[in-house]
mmCIF file with all atom_site columns, C-alpha atoms in Angstrom:
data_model
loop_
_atom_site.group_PDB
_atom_site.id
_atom_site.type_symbol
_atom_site.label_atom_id
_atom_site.label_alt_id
_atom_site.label_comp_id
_atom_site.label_asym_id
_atom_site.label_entity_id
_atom_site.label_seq_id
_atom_site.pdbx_PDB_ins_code
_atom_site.Cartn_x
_atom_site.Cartn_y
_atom_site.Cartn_z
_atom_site.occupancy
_atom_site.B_iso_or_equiv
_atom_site.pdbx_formal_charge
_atom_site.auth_seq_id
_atom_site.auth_comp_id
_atom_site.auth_asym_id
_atom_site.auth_atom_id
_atom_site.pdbx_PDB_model_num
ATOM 1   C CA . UNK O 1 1   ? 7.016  -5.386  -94.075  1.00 80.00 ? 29  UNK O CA 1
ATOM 2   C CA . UNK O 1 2   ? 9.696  -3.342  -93.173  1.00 88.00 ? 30  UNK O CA 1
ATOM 3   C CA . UNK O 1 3   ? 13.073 -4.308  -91.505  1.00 92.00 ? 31  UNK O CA 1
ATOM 4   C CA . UNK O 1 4   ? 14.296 -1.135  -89.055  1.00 88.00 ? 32  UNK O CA 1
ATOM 5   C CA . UNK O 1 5   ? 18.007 -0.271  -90.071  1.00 85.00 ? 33  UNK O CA 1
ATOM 6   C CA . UNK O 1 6   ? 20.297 1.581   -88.639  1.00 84.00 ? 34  UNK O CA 1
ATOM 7   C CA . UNK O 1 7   ? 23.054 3.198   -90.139  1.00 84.00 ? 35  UNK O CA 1
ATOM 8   C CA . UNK O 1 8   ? 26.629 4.031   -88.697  1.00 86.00 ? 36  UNK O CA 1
ATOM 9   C CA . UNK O 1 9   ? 28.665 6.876   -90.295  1.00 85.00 ? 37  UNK O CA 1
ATOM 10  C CA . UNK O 1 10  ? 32.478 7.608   -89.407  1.00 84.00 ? 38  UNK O CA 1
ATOM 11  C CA . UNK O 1 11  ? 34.735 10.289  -90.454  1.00 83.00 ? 39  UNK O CA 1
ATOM 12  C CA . UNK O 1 12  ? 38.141 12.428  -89.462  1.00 75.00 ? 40  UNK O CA 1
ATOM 13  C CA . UNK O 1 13  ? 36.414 14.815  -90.803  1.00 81.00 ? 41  UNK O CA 1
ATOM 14  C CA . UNK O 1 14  ? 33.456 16.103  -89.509  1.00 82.00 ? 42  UNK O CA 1
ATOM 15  C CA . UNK O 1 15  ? 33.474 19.878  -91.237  1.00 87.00 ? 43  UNK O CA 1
ATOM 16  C CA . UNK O 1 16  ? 33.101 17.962  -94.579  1.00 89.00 ? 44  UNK O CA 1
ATOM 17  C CA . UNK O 1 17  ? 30.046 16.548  -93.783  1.00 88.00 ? 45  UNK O CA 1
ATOM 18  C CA . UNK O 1 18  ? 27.109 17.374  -95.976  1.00 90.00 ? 46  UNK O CA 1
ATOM 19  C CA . UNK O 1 19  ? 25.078 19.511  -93.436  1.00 89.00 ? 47  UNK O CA 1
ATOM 20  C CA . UNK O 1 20  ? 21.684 17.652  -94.925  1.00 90.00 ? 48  UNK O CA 1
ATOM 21  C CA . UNK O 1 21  ? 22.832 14.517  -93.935  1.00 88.00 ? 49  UNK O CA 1
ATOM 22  C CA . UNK O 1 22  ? 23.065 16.123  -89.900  1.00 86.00 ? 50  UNK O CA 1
ATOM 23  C CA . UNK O 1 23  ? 18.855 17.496  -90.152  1.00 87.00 ? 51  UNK O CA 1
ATOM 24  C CA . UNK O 1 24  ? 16.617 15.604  -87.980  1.00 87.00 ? 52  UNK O CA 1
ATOM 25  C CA . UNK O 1 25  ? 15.588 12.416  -88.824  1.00 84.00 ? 53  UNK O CA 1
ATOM 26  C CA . UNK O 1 26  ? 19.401 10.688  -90.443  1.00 84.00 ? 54  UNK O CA 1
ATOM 27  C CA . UNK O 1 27  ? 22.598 11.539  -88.990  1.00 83.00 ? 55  UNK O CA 1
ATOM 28  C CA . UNK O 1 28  ? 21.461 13.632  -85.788  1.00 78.00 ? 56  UNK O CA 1
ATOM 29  C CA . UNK O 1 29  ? 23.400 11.994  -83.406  1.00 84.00 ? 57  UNK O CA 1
ATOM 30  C CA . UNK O 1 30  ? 26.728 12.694  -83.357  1.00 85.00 ? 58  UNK O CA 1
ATOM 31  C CA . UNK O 1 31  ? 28.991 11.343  -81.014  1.00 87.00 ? 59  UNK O CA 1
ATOM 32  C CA . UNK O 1 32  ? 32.910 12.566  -81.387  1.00 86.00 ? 60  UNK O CA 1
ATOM 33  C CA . UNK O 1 33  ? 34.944 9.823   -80.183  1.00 84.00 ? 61  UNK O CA 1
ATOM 34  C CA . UNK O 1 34  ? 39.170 11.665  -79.411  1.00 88.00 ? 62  UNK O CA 1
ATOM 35  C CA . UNK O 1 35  ? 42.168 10.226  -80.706  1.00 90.00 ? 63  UNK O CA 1
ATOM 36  C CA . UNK O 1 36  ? 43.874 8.349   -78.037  1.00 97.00 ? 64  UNK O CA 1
ATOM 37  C CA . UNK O 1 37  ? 45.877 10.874  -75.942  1.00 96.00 ? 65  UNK O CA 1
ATOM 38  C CA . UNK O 1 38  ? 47.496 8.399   -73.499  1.00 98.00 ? 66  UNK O CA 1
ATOM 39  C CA . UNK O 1 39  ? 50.615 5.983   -74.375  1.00 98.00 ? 67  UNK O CA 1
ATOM 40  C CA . UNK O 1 40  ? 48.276 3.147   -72.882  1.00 98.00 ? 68  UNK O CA 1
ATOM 41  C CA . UNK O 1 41  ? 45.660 4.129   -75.298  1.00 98.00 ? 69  UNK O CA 1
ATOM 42  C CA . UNK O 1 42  ? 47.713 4.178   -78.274  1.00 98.00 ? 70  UNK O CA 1
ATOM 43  C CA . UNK O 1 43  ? 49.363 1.111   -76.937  1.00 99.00 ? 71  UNK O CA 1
ATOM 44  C CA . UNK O 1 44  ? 45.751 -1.008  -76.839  1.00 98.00 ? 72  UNK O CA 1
ATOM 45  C CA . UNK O 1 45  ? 44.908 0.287   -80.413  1.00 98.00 ? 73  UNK O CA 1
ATOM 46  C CA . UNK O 1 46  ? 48.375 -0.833  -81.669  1.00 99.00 ? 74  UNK O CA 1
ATOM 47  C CA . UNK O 1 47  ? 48.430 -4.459  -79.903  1.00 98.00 ? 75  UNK O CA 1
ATOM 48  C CA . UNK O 1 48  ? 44.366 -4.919  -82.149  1.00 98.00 ? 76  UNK O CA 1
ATOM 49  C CA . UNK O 1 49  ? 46.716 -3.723  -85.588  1.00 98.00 ? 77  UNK O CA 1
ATOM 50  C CA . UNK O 1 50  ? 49.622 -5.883  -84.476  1.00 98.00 ? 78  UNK O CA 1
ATOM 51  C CA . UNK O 1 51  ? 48.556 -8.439  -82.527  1.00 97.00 ? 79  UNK O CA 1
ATOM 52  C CA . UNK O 1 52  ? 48.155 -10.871 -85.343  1.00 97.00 ? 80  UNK O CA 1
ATOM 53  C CA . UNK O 1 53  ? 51.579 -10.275 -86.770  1.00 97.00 ? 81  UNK O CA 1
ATOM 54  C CA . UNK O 1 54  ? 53.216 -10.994 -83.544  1.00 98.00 ? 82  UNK O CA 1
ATOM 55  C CA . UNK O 1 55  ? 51.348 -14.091 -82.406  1.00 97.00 ? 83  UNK O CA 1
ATOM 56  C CA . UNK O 1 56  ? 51.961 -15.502 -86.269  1.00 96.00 ? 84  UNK O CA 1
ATOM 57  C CA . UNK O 1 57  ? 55.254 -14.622 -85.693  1.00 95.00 ? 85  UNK O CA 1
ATOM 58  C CA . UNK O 1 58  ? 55.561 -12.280 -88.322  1.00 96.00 ? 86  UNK O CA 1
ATOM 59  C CA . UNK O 1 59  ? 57.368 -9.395  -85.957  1.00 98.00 ? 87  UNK O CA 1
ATOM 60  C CA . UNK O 1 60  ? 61.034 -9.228  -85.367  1.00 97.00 ? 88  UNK O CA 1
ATOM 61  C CA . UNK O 1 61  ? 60.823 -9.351  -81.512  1.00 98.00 ? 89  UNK O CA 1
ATOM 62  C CA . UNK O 1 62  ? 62.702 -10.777 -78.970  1.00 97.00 ? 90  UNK O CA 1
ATOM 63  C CA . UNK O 1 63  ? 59.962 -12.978 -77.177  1.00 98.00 ? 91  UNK O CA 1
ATOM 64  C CA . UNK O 1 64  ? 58.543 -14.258 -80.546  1.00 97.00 ? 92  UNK O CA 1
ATOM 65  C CA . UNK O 1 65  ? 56.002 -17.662 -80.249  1.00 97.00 ? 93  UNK O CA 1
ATOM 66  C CA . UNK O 1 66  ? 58.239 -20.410 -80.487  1.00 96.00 ? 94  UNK O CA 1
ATOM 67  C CA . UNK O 1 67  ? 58.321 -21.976 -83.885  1.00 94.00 ? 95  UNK O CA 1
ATOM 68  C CA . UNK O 1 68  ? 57.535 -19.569 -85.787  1.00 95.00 ? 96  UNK O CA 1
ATOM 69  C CA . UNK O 1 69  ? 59.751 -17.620 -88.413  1.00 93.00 ? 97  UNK O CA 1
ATOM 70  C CA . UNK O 1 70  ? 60.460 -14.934 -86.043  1.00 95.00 ? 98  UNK O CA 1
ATOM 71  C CA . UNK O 1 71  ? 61.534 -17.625 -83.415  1.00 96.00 ? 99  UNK O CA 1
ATOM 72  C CA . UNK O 1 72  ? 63.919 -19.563 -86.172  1.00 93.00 ? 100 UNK O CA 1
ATOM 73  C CA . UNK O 1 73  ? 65.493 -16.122 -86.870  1.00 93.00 ? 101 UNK O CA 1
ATOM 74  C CA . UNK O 1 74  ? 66.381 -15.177 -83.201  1.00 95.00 ? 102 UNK O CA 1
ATOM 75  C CA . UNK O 1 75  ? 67.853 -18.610 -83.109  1.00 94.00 ? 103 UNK O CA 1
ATOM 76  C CA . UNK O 1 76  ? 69.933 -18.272 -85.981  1.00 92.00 ? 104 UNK O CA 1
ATOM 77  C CA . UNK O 1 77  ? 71.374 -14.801 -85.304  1.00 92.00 ? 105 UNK O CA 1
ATOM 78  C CA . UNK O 1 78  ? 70.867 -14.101 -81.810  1.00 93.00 ? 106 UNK O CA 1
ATOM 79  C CA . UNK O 1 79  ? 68.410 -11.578 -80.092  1.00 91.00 ? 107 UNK O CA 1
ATOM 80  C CA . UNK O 1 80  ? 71.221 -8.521  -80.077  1.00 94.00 ? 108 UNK O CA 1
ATOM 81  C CA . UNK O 1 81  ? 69.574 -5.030  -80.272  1.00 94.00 ? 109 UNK O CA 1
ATOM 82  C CA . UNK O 1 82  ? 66.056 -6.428  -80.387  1.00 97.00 ? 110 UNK O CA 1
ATOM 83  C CA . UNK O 1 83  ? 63.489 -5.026  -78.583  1.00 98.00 ? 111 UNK O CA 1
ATOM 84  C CA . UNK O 1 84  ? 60.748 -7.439  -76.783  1.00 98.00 ? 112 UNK O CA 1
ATOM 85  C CA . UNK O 1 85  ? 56.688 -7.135  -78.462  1.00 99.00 ? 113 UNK O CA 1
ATOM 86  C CA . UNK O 1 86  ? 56.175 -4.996  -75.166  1.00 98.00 ? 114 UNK O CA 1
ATOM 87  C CA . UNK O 1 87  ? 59.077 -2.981  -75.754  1.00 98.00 ? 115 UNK O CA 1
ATOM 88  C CA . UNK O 1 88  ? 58.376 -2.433  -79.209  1.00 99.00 ? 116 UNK O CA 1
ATOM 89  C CA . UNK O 1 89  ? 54.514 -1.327  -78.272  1.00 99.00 ? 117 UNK O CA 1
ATOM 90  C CA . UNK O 1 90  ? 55.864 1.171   -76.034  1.00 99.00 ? 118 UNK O CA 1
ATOM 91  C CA . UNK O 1 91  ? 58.221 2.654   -78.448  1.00 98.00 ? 119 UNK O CA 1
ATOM 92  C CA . UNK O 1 92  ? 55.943 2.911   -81.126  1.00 99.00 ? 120 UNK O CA 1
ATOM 93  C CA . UNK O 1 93  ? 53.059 4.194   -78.986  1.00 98.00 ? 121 UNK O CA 1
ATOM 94  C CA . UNK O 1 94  ? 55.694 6.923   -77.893  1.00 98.00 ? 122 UNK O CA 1
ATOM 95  C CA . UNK O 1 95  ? 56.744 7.767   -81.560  1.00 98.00 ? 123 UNK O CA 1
ATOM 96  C CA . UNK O 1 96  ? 53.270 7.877   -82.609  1.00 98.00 ? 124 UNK O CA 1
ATOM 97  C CA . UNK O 1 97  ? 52.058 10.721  -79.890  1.00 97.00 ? 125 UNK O CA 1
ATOM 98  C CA . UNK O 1 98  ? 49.180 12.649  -81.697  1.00 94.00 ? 126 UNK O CA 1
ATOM 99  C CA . UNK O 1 99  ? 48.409 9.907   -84.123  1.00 96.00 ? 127 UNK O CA 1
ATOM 100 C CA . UNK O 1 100 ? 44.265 9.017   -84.759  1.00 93.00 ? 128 UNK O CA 1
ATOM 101 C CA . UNK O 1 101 ? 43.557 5.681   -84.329  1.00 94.00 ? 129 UNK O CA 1
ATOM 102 C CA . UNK O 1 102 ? 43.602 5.139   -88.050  1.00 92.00 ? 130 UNK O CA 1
ATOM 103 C CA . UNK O 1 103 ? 46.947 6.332   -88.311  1.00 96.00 ? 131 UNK O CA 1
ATOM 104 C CA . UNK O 1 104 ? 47.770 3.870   -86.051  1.00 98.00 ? 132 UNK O CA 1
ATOM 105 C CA . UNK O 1 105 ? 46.187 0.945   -88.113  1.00 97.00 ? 133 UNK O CA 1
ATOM 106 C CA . UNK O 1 106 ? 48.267 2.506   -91.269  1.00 97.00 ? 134 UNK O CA 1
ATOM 107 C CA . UNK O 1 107 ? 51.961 1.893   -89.377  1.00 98.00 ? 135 UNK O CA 1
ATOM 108 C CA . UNK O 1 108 ? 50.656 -1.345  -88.894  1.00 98.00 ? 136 UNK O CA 1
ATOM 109 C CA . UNK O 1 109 ? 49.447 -2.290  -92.431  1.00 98.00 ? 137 UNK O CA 1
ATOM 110 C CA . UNK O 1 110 ? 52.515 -0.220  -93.906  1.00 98.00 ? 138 UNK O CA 1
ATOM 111 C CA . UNK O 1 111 ? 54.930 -1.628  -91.915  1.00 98.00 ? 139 UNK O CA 1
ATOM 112 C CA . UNK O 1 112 ? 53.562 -4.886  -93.124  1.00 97.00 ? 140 UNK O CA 1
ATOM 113 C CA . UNK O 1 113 ? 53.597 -3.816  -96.861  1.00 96.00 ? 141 UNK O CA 1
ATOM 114 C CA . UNK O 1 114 ? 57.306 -2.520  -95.771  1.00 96.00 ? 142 UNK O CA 1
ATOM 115 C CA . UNK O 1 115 ? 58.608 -5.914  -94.744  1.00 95.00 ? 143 UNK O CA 1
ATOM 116 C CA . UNK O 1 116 ? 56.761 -7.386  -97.770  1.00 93.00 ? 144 UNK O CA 1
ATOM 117 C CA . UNK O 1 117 ? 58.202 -5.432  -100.442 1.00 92.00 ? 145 UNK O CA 1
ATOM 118 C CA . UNK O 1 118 ? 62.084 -6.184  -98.477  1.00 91.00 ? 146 UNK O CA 1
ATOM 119 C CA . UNK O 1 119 ? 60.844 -10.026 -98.836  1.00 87.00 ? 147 UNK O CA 1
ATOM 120 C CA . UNK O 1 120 ? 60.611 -9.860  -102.531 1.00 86.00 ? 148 UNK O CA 1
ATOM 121 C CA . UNK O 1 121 ? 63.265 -7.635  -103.780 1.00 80.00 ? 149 UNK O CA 1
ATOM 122 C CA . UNK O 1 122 ? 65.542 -10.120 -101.322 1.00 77.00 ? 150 UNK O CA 1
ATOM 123 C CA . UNK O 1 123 ? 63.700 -13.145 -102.705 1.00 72.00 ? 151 UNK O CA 1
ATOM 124 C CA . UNK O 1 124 ? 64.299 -12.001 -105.930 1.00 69.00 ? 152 UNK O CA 1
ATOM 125 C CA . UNK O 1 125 ? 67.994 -10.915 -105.590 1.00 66.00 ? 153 UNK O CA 1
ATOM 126 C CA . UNK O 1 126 ? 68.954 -14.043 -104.483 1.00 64.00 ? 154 UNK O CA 1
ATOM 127 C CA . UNK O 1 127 ? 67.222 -16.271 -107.549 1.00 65.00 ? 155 UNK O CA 1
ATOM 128 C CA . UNK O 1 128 ? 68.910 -13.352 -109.861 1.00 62.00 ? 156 UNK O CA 1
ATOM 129 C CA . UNK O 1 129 ? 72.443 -13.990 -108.527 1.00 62.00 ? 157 UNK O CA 1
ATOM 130 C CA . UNK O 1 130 ? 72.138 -18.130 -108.751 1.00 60.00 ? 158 UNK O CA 1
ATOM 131 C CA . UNK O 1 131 ? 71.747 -18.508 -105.017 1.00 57.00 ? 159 UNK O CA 1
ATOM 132 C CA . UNK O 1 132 ? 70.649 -22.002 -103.880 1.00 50.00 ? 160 UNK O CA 1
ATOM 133 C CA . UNK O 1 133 ? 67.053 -20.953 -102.224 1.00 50.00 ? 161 UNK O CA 1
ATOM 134 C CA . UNK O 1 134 ? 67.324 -23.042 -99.540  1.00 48.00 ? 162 UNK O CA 1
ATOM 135 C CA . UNK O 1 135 ? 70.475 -21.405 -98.240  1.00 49.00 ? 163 UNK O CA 1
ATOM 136 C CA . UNK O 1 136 ? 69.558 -17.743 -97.942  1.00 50.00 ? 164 UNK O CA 1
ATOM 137 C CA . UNK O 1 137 ? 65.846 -17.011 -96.483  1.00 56.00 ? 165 UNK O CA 1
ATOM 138 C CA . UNK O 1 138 ? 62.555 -17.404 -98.228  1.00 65.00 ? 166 UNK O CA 1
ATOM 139 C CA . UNK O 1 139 ? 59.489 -15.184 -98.709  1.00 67.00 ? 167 UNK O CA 1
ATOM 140 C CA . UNK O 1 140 ? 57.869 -17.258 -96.020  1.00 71.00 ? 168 UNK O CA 1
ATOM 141 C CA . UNK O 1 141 ? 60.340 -15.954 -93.521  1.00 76.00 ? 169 UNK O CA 1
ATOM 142 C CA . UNK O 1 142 ? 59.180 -11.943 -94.145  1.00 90.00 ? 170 UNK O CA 1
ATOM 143 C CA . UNK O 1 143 ? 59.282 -10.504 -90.713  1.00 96.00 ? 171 UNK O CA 1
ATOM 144 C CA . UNK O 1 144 ? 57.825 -6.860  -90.163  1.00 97.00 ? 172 UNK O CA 1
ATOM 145 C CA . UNK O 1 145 ? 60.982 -5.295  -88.286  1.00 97.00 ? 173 UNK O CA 1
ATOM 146 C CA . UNK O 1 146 ? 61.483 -2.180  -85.990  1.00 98.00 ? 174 UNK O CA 1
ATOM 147 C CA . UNK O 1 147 ? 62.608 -0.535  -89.019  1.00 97.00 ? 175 UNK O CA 1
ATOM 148 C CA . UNK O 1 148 ? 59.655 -1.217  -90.765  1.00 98.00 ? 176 UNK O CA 1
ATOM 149 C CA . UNK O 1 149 ? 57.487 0.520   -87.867  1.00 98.00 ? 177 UNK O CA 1
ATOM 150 C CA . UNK O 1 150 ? 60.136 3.510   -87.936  1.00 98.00 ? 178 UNK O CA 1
ATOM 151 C CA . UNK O 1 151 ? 59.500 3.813   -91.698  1.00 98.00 ? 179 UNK O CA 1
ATOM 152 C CA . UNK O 1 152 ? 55.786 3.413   -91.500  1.00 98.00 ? 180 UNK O CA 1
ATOM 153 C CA . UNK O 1 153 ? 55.722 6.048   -88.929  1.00 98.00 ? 181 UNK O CA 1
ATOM 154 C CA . UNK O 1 154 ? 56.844 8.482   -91.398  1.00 97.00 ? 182 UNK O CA 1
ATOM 155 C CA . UNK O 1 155 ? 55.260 6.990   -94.328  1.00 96.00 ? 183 UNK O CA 1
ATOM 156 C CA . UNK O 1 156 ? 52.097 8.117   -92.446  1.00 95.00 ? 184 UNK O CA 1
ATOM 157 C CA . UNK O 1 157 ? 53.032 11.396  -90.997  1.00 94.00 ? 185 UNK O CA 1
ATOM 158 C CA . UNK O 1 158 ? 54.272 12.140  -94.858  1.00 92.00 ? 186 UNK O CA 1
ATOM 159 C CA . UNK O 1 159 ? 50.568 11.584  -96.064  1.00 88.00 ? 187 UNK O CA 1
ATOM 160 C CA . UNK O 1 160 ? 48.292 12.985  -93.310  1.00 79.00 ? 188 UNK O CA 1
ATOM 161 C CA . UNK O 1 161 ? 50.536 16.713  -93.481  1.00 72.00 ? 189 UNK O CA 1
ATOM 162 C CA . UNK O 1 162 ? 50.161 16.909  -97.144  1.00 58.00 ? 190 UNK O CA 1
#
């Protein structure tokens, strides 16, 4: 007996489809779905990419969840020049303008990988130089900064134009 399936293709691409796999009878619908053209669009599809970072604390933000490592940061060194989660949406979704959805999911995860990378060389710098671990940060405190967006912003718009 046989089980119907259906099967789901995506691409950025469409002109590099196969044009056998668009005949009747497999991949005849097509349904073209924009990149977001709004700063409320880009904004929504950010907060899904980033909305796990923040409420884990993991972004550098001014309204961080309280006891988290953002939150023991802010407390330590104040909230000066830090932009709220909100604030920080806005200004990425407004650096990002012409950016496909998946673009938007790669700041995300690169900015992540950004912050991570700063984590260990710190992490390690400070072991290296005889630093008592307990009074500098830890790897557990990595927070994904503004700057870490900025750079991920141009990581990406480096590797989609060539």
């Amino acid at each position: 007996m046989s089980v119907p399936t259906l099967v789901i293709g995506l691409t950025n691409k469409r002109t590099l489809i196969e044009p056998a796999l668009l005949r009747p009878g497999r991949f005849e619908v097509q349904i073209e779905v924009p990149p977001p053209r709004t700063v409320p669009q880009r904004i929504s599809i950010l907060k899904v990419h980033m909305g796990s970072m923040y409420q884990a604390g993991r972004v550098l933000v001014r309204d961080a969840p309280e006891g988290t490592a953002a939150a023991r940061i802010l407390e330590r060194k104040g909230s000066d020049g830090i932009l709220s989660y909100d604030e920080l949406l806005d200004l990425l979704a407004v650096e990002c303008d012409g950016f496909s959805g998946a673009a938007l999911a790669g700041v995300a995860r690169a900015a992540a990988s950004r912050a991570l990378e700063r984590s260990v060389w710190d992490f390690a710098g400070s072991i290296s130089s005889g630093e008592a671990v307990n009074e500098g940060g830890s790897i557990a405190d990595c927070l994904v900064t503004q700057q870490d967006f900025e750079g991920a912003i141009e990581d990406v718009m480096e590797s989609s134009s060539g």
